[in-house]
PDB file of C-alpha atoms in Angstrom:
ATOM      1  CA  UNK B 254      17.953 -35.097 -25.274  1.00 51.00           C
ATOM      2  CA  UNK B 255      14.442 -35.694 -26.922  1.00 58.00           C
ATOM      3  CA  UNK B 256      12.717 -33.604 -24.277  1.00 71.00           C
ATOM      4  CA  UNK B 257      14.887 -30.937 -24.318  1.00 80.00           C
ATOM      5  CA  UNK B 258      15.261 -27.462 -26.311  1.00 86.00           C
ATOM      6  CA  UNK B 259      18.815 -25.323 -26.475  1.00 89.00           C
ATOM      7  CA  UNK B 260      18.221 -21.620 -26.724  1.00 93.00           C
ATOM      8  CA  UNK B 261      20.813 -19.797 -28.052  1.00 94.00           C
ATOM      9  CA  UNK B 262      22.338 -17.290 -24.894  1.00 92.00           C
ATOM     10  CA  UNK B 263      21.360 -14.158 -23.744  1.00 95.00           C
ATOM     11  CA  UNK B 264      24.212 -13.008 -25.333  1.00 92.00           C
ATOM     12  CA  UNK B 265      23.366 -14.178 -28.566  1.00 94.00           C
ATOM     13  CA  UNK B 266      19.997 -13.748 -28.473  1.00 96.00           C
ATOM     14  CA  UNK B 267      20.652  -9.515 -27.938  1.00 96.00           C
ATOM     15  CA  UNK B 268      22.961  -9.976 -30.977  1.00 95.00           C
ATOM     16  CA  UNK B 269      19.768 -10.376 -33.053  1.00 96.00           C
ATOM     17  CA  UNK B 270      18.532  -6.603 -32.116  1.00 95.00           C
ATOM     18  CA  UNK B 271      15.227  -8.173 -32.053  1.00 98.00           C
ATOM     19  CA  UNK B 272      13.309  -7.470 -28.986  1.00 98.00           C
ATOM     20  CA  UNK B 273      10.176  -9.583 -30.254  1.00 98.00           C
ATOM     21  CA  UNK B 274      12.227 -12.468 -30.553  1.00 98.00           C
ATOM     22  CA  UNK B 275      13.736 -11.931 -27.051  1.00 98.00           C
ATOM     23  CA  UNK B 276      10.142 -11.982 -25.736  1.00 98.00           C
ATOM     24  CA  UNK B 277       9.170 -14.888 -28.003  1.00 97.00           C
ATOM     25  CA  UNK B 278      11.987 -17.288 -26.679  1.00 97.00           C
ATOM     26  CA  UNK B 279      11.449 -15.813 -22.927  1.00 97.00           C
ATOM     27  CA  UNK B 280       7.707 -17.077 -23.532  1.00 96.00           C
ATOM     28  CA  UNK B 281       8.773 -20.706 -24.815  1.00 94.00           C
ATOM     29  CA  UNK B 282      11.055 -21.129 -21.949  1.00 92.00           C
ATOM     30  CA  UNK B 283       8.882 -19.954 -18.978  1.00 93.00           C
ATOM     31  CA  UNK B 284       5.659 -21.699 -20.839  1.00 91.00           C
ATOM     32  CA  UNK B 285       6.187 -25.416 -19.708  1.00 87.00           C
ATOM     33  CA  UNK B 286       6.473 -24.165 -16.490  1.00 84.00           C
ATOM     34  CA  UNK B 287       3.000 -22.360 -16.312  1.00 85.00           C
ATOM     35  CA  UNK B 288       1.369 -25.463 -17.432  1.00 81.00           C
ATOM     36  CA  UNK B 289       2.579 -26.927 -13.504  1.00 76.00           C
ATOM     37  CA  UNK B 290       0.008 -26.061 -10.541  1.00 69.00           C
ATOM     38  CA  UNK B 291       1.289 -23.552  -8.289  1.00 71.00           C
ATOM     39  CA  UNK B 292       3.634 -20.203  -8.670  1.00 76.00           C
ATOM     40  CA  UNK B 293       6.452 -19.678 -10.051  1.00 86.00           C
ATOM     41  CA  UNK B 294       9.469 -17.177  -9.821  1.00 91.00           C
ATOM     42  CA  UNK B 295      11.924 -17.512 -12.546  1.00 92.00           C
ATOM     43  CA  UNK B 296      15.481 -16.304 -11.443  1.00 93.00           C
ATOM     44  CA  UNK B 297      15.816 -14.262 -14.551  1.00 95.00           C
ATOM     45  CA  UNK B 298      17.328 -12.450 -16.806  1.00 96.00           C
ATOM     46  CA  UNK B 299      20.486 -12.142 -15.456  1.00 94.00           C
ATOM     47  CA  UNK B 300      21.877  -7.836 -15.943  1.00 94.00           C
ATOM     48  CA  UNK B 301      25.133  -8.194 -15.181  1.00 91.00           C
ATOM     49  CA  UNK B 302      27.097  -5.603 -17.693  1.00 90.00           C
ATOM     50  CA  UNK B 303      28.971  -8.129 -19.854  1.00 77.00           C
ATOM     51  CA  UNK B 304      33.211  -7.232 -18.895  1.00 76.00           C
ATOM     52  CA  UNK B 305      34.556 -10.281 -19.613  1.00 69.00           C
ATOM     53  CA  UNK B 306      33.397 -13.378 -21.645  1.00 67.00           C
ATOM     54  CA  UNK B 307      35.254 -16.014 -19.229  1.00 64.00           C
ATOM     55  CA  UNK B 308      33.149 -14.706 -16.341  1.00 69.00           C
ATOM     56  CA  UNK B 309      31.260 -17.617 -15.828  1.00 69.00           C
ATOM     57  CA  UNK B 310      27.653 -16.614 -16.335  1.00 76.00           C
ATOM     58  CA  UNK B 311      29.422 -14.367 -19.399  1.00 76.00           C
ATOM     59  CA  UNK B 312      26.182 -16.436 -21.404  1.00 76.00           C
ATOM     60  CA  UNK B 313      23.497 -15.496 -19.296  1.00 88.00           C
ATOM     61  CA  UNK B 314      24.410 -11.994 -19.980  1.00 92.00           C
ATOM     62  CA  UNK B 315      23.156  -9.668 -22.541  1.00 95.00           C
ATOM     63  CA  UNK B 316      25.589  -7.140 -23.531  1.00 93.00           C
ATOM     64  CA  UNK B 317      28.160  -4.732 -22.277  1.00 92.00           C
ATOM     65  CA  UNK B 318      25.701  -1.894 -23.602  1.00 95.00           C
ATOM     66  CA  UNK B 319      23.996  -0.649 -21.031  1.00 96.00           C
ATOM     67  CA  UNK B 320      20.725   0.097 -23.002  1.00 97.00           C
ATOM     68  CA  UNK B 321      20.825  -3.106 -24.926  1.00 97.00           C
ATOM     69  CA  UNK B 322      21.085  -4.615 -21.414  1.00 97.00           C
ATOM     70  CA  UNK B 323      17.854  -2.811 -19.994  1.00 98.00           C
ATOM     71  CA  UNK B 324      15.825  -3.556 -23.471  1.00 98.00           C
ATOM     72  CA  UNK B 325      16.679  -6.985 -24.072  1.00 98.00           C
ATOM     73  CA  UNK B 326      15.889  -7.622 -20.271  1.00 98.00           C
ATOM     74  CA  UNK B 327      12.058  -5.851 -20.790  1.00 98.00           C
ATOM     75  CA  UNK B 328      11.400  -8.127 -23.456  1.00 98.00           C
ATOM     76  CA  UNK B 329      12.605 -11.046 -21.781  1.00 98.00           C
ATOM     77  CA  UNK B 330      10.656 -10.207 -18.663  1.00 98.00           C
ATOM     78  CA  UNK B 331       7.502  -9.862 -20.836  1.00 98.00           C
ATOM     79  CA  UNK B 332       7.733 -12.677 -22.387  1.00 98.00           C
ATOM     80  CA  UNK B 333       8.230 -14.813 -19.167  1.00 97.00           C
ATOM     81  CA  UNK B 334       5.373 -12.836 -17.691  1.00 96.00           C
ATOM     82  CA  UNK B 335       2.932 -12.934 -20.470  1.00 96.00           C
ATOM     83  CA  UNK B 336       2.501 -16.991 -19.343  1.00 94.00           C
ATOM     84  CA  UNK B 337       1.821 -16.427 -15.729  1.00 92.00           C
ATOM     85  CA  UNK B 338       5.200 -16.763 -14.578  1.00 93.00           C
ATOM     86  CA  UNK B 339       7.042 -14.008 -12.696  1.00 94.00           C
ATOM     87  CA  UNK B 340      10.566 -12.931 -13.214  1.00 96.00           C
ATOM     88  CA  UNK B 341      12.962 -11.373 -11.137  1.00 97.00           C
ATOM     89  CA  UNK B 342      16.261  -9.735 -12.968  1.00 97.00           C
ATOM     90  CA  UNK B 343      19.216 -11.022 -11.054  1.00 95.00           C
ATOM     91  CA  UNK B 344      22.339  -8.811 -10.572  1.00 94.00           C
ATOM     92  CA  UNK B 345      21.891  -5.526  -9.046  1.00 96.00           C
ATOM     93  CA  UNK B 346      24.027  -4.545  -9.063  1.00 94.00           C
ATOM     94  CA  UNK B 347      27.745  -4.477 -10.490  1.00 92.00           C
ATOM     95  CA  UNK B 348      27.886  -8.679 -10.723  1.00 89.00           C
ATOM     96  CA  UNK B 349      30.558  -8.317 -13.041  1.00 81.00           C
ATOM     97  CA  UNK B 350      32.166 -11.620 -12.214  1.00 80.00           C
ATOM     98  CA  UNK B 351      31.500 -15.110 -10.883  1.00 77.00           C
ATOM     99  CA  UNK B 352      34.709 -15.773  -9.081  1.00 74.00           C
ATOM    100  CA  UNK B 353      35.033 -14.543  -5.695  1.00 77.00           C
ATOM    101  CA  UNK B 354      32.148 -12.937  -6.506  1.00 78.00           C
ATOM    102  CA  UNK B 355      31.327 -12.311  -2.787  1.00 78.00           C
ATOM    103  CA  UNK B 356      34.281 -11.480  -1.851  1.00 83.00           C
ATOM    104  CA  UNK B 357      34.973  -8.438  -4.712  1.00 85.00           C
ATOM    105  CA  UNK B 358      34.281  -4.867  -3.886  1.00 92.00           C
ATOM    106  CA  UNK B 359      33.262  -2.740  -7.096  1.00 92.00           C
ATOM    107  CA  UNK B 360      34.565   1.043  -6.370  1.00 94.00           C
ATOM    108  CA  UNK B 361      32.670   3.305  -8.776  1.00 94.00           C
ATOM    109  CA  UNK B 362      32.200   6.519  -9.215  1.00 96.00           C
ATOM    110  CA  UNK B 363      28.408   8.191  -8.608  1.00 96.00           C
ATOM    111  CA  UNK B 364      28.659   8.707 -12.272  1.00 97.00           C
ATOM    112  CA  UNK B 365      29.712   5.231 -13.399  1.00 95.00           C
ATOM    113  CA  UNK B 366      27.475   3.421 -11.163  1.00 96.00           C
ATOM    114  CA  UNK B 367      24.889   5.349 -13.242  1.00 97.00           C
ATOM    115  CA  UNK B 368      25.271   4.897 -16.564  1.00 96.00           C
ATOM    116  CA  UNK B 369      27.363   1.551 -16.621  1.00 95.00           C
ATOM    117  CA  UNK B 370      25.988  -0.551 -13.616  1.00 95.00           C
ATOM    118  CA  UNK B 371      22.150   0.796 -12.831  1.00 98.00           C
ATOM    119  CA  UNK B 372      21.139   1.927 -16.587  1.00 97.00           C
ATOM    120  CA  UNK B 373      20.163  -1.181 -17.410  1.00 97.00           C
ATOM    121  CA  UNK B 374      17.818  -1.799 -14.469  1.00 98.00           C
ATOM    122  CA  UNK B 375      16.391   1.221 -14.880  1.00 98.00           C
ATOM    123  CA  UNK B 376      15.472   0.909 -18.920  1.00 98.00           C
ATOM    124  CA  UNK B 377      14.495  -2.166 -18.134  1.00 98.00           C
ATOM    125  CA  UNK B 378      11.453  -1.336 -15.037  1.00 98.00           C
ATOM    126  CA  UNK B 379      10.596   1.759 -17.923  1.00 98.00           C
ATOM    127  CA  UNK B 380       9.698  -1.123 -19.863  1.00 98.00           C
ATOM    128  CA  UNK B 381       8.328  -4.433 -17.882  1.00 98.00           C
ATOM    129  CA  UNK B 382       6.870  -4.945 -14.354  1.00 97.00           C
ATOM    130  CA  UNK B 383       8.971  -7.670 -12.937  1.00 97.00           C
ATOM    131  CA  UNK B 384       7.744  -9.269  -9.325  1.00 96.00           C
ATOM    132  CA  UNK B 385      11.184  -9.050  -7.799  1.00 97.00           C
ATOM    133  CA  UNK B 386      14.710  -8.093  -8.291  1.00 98.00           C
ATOM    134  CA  UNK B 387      17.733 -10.031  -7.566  1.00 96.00           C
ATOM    135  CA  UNK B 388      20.649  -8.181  -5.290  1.00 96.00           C
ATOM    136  CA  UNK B 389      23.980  -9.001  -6.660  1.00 93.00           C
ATOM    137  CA  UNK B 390      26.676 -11.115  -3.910  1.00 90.00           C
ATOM    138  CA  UNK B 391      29.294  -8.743  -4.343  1.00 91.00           C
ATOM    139  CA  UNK B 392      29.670  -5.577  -2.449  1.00 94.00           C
ATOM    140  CA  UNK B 393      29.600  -1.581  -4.465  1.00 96.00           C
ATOM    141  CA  UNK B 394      31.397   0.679  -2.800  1.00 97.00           C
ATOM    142  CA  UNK B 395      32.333  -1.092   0.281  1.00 96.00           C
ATOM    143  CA  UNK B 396      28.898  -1.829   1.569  1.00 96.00           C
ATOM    144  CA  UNK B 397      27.257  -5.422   0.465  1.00 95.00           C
ATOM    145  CA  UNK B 398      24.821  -4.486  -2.449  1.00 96.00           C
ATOM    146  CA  UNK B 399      21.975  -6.805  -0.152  1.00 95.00           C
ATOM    147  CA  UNK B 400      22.880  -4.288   2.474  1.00 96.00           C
ATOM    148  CA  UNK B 401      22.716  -1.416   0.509  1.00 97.00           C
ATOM    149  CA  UNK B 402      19.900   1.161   1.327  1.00 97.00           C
ATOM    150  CA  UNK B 403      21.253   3.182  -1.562  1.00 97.00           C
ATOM    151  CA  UNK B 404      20.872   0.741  -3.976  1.00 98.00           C
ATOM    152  CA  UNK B 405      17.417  -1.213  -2.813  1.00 98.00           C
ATOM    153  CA  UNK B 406      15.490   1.808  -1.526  1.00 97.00           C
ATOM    154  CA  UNK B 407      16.962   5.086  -2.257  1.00 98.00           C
ATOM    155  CA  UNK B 408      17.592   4.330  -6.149  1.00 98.00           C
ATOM    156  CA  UNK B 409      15.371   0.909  -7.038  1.00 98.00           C
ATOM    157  CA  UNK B 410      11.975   2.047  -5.015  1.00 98.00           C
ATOM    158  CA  UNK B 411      12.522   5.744  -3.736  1.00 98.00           C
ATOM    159  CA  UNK B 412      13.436   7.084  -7.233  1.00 98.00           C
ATOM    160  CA  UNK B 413      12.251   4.528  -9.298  1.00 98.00           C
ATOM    161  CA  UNK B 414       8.903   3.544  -8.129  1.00 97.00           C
ATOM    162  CA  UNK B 415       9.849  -0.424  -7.780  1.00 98.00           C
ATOM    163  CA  UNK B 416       6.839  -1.882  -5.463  1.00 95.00           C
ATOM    164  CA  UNK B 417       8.095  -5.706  -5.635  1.00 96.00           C
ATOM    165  CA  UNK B 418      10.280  -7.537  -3.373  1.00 96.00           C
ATOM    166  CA  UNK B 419      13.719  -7.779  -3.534  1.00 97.00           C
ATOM    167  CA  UNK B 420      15.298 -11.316  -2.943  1.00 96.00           C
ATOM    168  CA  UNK B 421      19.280 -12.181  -3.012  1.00 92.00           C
ATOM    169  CA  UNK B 422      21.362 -15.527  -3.634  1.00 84.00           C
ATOM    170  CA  UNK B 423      24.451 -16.929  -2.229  1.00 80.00           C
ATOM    171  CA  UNK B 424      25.354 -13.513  -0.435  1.00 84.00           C
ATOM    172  CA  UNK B 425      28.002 -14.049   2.058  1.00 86.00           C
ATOM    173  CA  UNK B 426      26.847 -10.706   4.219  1.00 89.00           C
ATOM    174  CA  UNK B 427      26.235 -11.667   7.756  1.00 87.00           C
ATOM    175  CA  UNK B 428      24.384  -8.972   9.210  1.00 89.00           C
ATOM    176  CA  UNK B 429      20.993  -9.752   8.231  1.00 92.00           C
ATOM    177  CA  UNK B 430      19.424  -6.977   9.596  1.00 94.00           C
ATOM    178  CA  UNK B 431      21.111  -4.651   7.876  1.00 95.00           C
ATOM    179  CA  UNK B 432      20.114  -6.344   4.488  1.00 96.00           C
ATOM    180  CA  UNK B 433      16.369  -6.553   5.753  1.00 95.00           C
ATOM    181  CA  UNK B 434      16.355  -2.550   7.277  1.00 96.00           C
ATOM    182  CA  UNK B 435      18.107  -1.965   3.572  1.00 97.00           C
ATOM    183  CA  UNK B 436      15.290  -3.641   1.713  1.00 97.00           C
ATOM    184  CA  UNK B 437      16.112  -7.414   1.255  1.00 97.00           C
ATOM    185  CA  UNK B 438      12.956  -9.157   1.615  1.00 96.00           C
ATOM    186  CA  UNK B 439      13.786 -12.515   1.036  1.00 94.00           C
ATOM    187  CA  UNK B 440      16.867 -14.661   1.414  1.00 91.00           C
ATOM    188  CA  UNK B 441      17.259 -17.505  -0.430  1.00 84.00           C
ATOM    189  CA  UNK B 442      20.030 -18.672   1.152  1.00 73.00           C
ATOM    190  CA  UNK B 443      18.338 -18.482   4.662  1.00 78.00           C
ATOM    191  CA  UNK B 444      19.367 -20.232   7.709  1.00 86.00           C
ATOM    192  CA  UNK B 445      18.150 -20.520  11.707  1.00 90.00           C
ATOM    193  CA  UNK B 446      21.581 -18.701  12.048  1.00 90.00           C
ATOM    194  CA  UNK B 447      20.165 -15.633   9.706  1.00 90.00           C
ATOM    195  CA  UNK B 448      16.741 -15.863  11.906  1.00 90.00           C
ATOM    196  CA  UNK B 449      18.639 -16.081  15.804  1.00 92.00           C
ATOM    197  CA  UNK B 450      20.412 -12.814  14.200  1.00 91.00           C
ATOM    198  CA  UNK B 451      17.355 -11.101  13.232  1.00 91.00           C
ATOM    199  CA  UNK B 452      15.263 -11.769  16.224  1.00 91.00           C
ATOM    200  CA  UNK B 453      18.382 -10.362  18.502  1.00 93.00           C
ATOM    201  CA  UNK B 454      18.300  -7.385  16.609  1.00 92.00           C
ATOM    202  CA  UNK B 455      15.155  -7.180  17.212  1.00 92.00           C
ATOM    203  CA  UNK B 456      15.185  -7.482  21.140  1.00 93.00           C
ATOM    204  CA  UNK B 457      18.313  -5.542  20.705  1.00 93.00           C
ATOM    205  CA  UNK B 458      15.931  -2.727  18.854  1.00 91.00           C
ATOM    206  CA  UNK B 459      18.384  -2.675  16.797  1.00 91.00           C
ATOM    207  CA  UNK B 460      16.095  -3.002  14.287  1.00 93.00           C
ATOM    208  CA  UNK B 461      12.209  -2.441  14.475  1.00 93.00           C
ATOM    209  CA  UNK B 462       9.548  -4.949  13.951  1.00 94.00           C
ATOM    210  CA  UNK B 463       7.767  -1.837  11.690  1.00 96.00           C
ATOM    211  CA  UNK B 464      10.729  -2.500   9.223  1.00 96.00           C
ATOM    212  CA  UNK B 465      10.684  -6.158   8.965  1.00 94.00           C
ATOM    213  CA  UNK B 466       6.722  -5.706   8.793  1.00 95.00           C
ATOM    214  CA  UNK B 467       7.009  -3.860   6.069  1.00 96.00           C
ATOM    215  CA  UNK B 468       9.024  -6.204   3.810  1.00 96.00           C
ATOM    216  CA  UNK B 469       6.928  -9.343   5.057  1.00 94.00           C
ATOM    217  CA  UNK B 470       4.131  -7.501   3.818  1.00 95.00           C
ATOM    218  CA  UNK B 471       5.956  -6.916   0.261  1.00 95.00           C
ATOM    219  CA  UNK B 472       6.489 -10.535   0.517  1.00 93.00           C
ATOM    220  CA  UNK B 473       2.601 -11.438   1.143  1.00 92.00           C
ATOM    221  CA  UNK B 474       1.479  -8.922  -1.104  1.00 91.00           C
ATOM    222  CA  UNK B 475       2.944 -10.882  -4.288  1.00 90.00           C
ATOM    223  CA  UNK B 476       1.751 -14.362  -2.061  1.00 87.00           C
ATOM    224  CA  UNK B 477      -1.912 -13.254  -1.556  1.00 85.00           C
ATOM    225  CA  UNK B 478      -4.250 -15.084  -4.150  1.00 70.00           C
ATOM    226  CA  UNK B 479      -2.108 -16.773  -5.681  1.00 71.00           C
ATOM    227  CA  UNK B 480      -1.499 -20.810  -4.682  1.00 65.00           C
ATOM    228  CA  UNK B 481       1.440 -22.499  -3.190  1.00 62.00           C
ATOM    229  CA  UNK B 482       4.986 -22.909  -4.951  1.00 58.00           C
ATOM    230  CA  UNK B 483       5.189 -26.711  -6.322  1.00 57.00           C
ATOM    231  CA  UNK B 484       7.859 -28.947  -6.394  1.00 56.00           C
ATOM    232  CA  UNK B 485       8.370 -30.951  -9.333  1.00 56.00           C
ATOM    233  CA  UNK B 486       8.600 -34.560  -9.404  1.00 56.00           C
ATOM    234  CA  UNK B 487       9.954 -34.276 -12.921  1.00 57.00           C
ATOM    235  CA  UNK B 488      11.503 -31.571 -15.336  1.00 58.00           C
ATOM    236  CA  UNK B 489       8.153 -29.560 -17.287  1.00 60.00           C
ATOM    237  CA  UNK B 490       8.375 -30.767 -20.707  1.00 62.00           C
ATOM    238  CA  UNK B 491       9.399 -27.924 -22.813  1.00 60.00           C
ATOM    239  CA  UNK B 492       7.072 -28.447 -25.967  1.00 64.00           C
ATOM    240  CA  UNK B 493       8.184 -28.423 -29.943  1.00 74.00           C
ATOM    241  CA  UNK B 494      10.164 -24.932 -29.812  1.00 87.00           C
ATOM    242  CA  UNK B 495      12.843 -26.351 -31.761  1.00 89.00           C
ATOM    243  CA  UNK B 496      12.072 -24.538 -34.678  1.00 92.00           C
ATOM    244  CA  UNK B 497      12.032 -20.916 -32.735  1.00 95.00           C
ATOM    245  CA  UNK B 498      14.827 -22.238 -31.413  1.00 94.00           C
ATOM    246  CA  UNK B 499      16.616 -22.862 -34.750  1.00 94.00           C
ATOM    247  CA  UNK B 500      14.941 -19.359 -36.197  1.00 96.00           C
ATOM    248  CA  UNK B 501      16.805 -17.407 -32.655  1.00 96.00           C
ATOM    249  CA  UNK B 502      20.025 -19.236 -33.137  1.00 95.00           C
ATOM    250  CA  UNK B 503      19.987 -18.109 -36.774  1.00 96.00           C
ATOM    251  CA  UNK B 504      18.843 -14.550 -35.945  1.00 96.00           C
ATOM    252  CA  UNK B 505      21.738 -14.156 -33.463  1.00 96.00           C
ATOM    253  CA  UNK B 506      24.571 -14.961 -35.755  1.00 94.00           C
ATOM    254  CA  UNK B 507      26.689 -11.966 -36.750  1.00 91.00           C
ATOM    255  CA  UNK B 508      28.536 -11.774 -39.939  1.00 88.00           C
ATOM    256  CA  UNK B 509      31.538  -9.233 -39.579  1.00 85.00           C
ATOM    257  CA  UNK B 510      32.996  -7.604 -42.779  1.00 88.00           C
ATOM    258  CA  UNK B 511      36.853  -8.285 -43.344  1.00 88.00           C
ATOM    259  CA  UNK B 512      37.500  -4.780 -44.107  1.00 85.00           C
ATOM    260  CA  UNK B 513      41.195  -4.477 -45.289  1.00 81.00           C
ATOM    261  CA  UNK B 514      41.835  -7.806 -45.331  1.00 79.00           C
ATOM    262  CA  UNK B 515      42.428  -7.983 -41.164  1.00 76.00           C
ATOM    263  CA  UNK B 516      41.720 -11.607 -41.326  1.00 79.00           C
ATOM    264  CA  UNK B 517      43.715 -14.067 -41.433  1.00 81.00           C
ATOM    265  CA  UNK B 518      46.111 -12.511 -38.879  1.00 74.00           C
ATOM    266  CA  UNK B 519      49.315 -12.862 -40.763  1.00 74.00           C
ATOM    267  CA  UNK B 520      53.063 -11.654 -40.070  1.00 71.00           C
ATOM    268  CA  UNK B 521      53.155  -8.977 -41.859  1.00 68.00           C
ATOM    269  CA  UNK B 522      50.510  -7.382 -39.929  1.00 64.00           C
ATOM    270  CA  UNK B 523      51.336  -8.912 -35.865  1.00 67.00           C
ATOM    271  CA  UNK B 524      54.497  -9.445 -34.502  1.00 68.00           C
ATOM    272  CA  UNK B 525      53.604 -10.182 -31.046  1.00 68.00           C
ATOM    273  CA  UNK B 526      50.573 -11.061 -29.469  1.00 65.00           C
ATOM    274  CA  UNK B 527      49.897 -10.413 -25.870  1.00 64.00           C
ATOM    275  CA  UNK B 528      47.724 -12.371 -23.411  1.00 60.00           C
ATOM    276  CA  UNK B 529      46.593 -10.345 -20.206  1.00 56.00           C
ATOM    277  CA  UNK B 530      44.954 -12.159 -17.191  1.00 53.00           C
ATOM    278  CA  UNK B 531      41.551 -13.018 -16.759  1.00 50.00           C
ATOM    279  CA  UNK B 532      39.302 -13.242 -13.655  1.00 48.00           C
ATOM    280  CA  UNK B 533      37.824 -16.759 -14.147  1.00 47.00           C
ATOM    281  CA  UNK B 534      39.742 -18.821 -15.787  1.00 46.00           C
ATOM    282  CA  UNK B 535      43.270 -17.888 -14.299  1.00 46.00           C
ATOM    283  CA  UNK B 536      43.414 -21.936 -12.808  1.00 50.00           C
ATOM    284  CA  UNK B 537      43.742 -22.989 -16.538  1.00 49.00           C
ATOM    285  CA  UNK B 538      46.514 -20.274 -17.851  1.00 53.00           C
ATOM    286  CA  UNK B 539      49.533 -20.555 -16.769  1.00 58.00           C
ATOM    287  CA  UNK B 540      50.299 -24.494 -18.651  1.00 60.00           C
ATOM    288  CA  UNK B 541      48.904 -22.686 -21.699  1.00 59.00           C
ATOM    289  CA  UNK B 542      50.249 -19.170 -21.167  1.00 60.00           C
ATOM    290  CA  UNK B 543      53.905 -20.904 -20.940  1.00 65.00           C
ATOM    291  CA  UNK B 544      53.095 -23.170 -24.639  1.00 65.00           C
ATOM    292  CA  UNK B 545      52.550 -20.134 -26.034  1.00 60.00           C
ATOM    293  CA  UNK B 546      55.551 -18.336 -24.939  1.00 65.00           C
ATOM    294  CA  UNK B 547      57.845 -21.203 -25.802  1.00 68.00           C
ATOM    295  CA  UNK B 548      56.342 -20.774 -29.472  1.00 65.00           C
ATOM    296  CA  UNK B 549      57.576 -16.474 -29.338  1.00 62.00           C
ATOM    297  CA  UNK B 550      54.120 -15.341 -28.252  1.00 57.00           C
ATOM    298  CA  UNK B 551      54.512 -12.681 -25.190  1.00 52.00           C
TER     299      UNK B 551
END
């Protein structure tokens, strides 16, 4: 529409190898929103290692690189933060798909939880200051990563020196005072269900009123001076960035050479072509996976 600007995706936009362009368009996003009274907390970038490009937020990404991941989502926090809106990277960790996403348990080793899953975040808080940090709805290791005191105290503020709050969306865990003893400050998908669960832990001393003091205060730390969260009555008008946005979306195009003449895929060079299943787009296959065969594709 008129009022409207398309950025190129995350994924494109790390394609460019161009953190000040990352930070430019993170700016011109977030920047119609810090013209609105109140505050803000932009649900952003999303870290998620990139495995598959059907996996639903697969454009929200930035890259299956670790370090590109962790760089790209610095500059993006910057630039959302540099106009007096906070950010809070969403995926922490192992979101590496949408479907059944909280219903998937990612088993990794120590070793690949470190340098596939948590490098990012961890380049990423060497080089920005985000407010909060989004927990991922899947589980790692068997334990939901809300719930996880590994992930959201041991490793995120215990190691790493995070001192925001950690928030988490559309998590299906159910013992909610396990996520808020693990370090989940904030719910957004809270209920009077979550709160009767909490409180009964609570008389249950199950859990101590020390620990959820502690991550209400996190909580009213970030809240203190700062004035009330506002509803819009109408979408922020996003401003002439059309140009930036034409200048990203030319930056993130990548021209690949057709060394030894791989393209077009002739013959000569492929027999057979095999197809291998997907994770989020399985529904739409199997009508298309059968055309295919009936042509001598396998």
């Amino acid at each position: 529409t008129p009022d409207s600007v398309s950025f190129p995706g995350n994924a494109a936009l790390a394609s460019s190898w161009n953190l000040s362009l990352i930070e430019e368009v993170a700016s011109a996003i977030a920047s119609p929103v810090a013209e609105q009274d109140g505050t803000t907390v932009l649900l952003a970038p999303e870290m998620s290692v990139l495995r598959n490009p059907l996996a639903g937020c697969s454009s929200s990404c930035f890259s299956e690189d670790p370090l590109v991941v962790g760089l790209a989502a610095a500059a993006f926090v910057n630039g959302v933060q540099s106009t007096g809106v906070w950010a809070a990277p969403q995926g922490f960790a192992a979101a590496c798909q949408t479907t059944n996403a909280d219903k998937y348990d990612v088993v990794a080793s120590p070793r690949a939880l470190r340098e596939i899953y948590l490098r990012g975040f961890e380049v990423a808080l060497e080089g920005s200051d985000p407010v909060a940090v989004g927990a991922s709805s899947n589980r790692v290791n068997g334990t939901w990563a809300a719930a996880s005191n590994d992930l959201l105290t041991a490793v995120l503020r215990d190691e790493w020196g995070f001192d925001g709050f950690v928030t988490t969306t559309n998590t299906q865990c159910i013992a909610t005072s396990d996520m808020v003893s693990a370090g989940c400050d904030f719910i957004a998908a809270g209920s009077a269900v979550r709160a009767d669960t909490l409180l009964a832990a609570i008389a249950a001393d199950s859990i101590s009123v020390e620990v959820l003091d502690r991550n209400v205060e996190r909580l009213l730390s970030f809240a203190a001076g700062r004035s009330g969260i506002t509803l819009f009555e109408s979408a922020p008008k996003p401003g002439d960035a059309s140009a930036l946005a034409r200048r990203a979306a030319a930056e993130s195009i990548v021209l690949l050479e057709n060394r030894y003449e791989a393209l077009p895929v002739t013959d000569s060079l492929v027999e057979n072509v095999a197809l291998f299943e997907v994770t989020d787009s399985t529904a739409l296959l199997p009508a298309f996976g059968r055309e295919l065969a009936g042509m001598g594709f396998n």
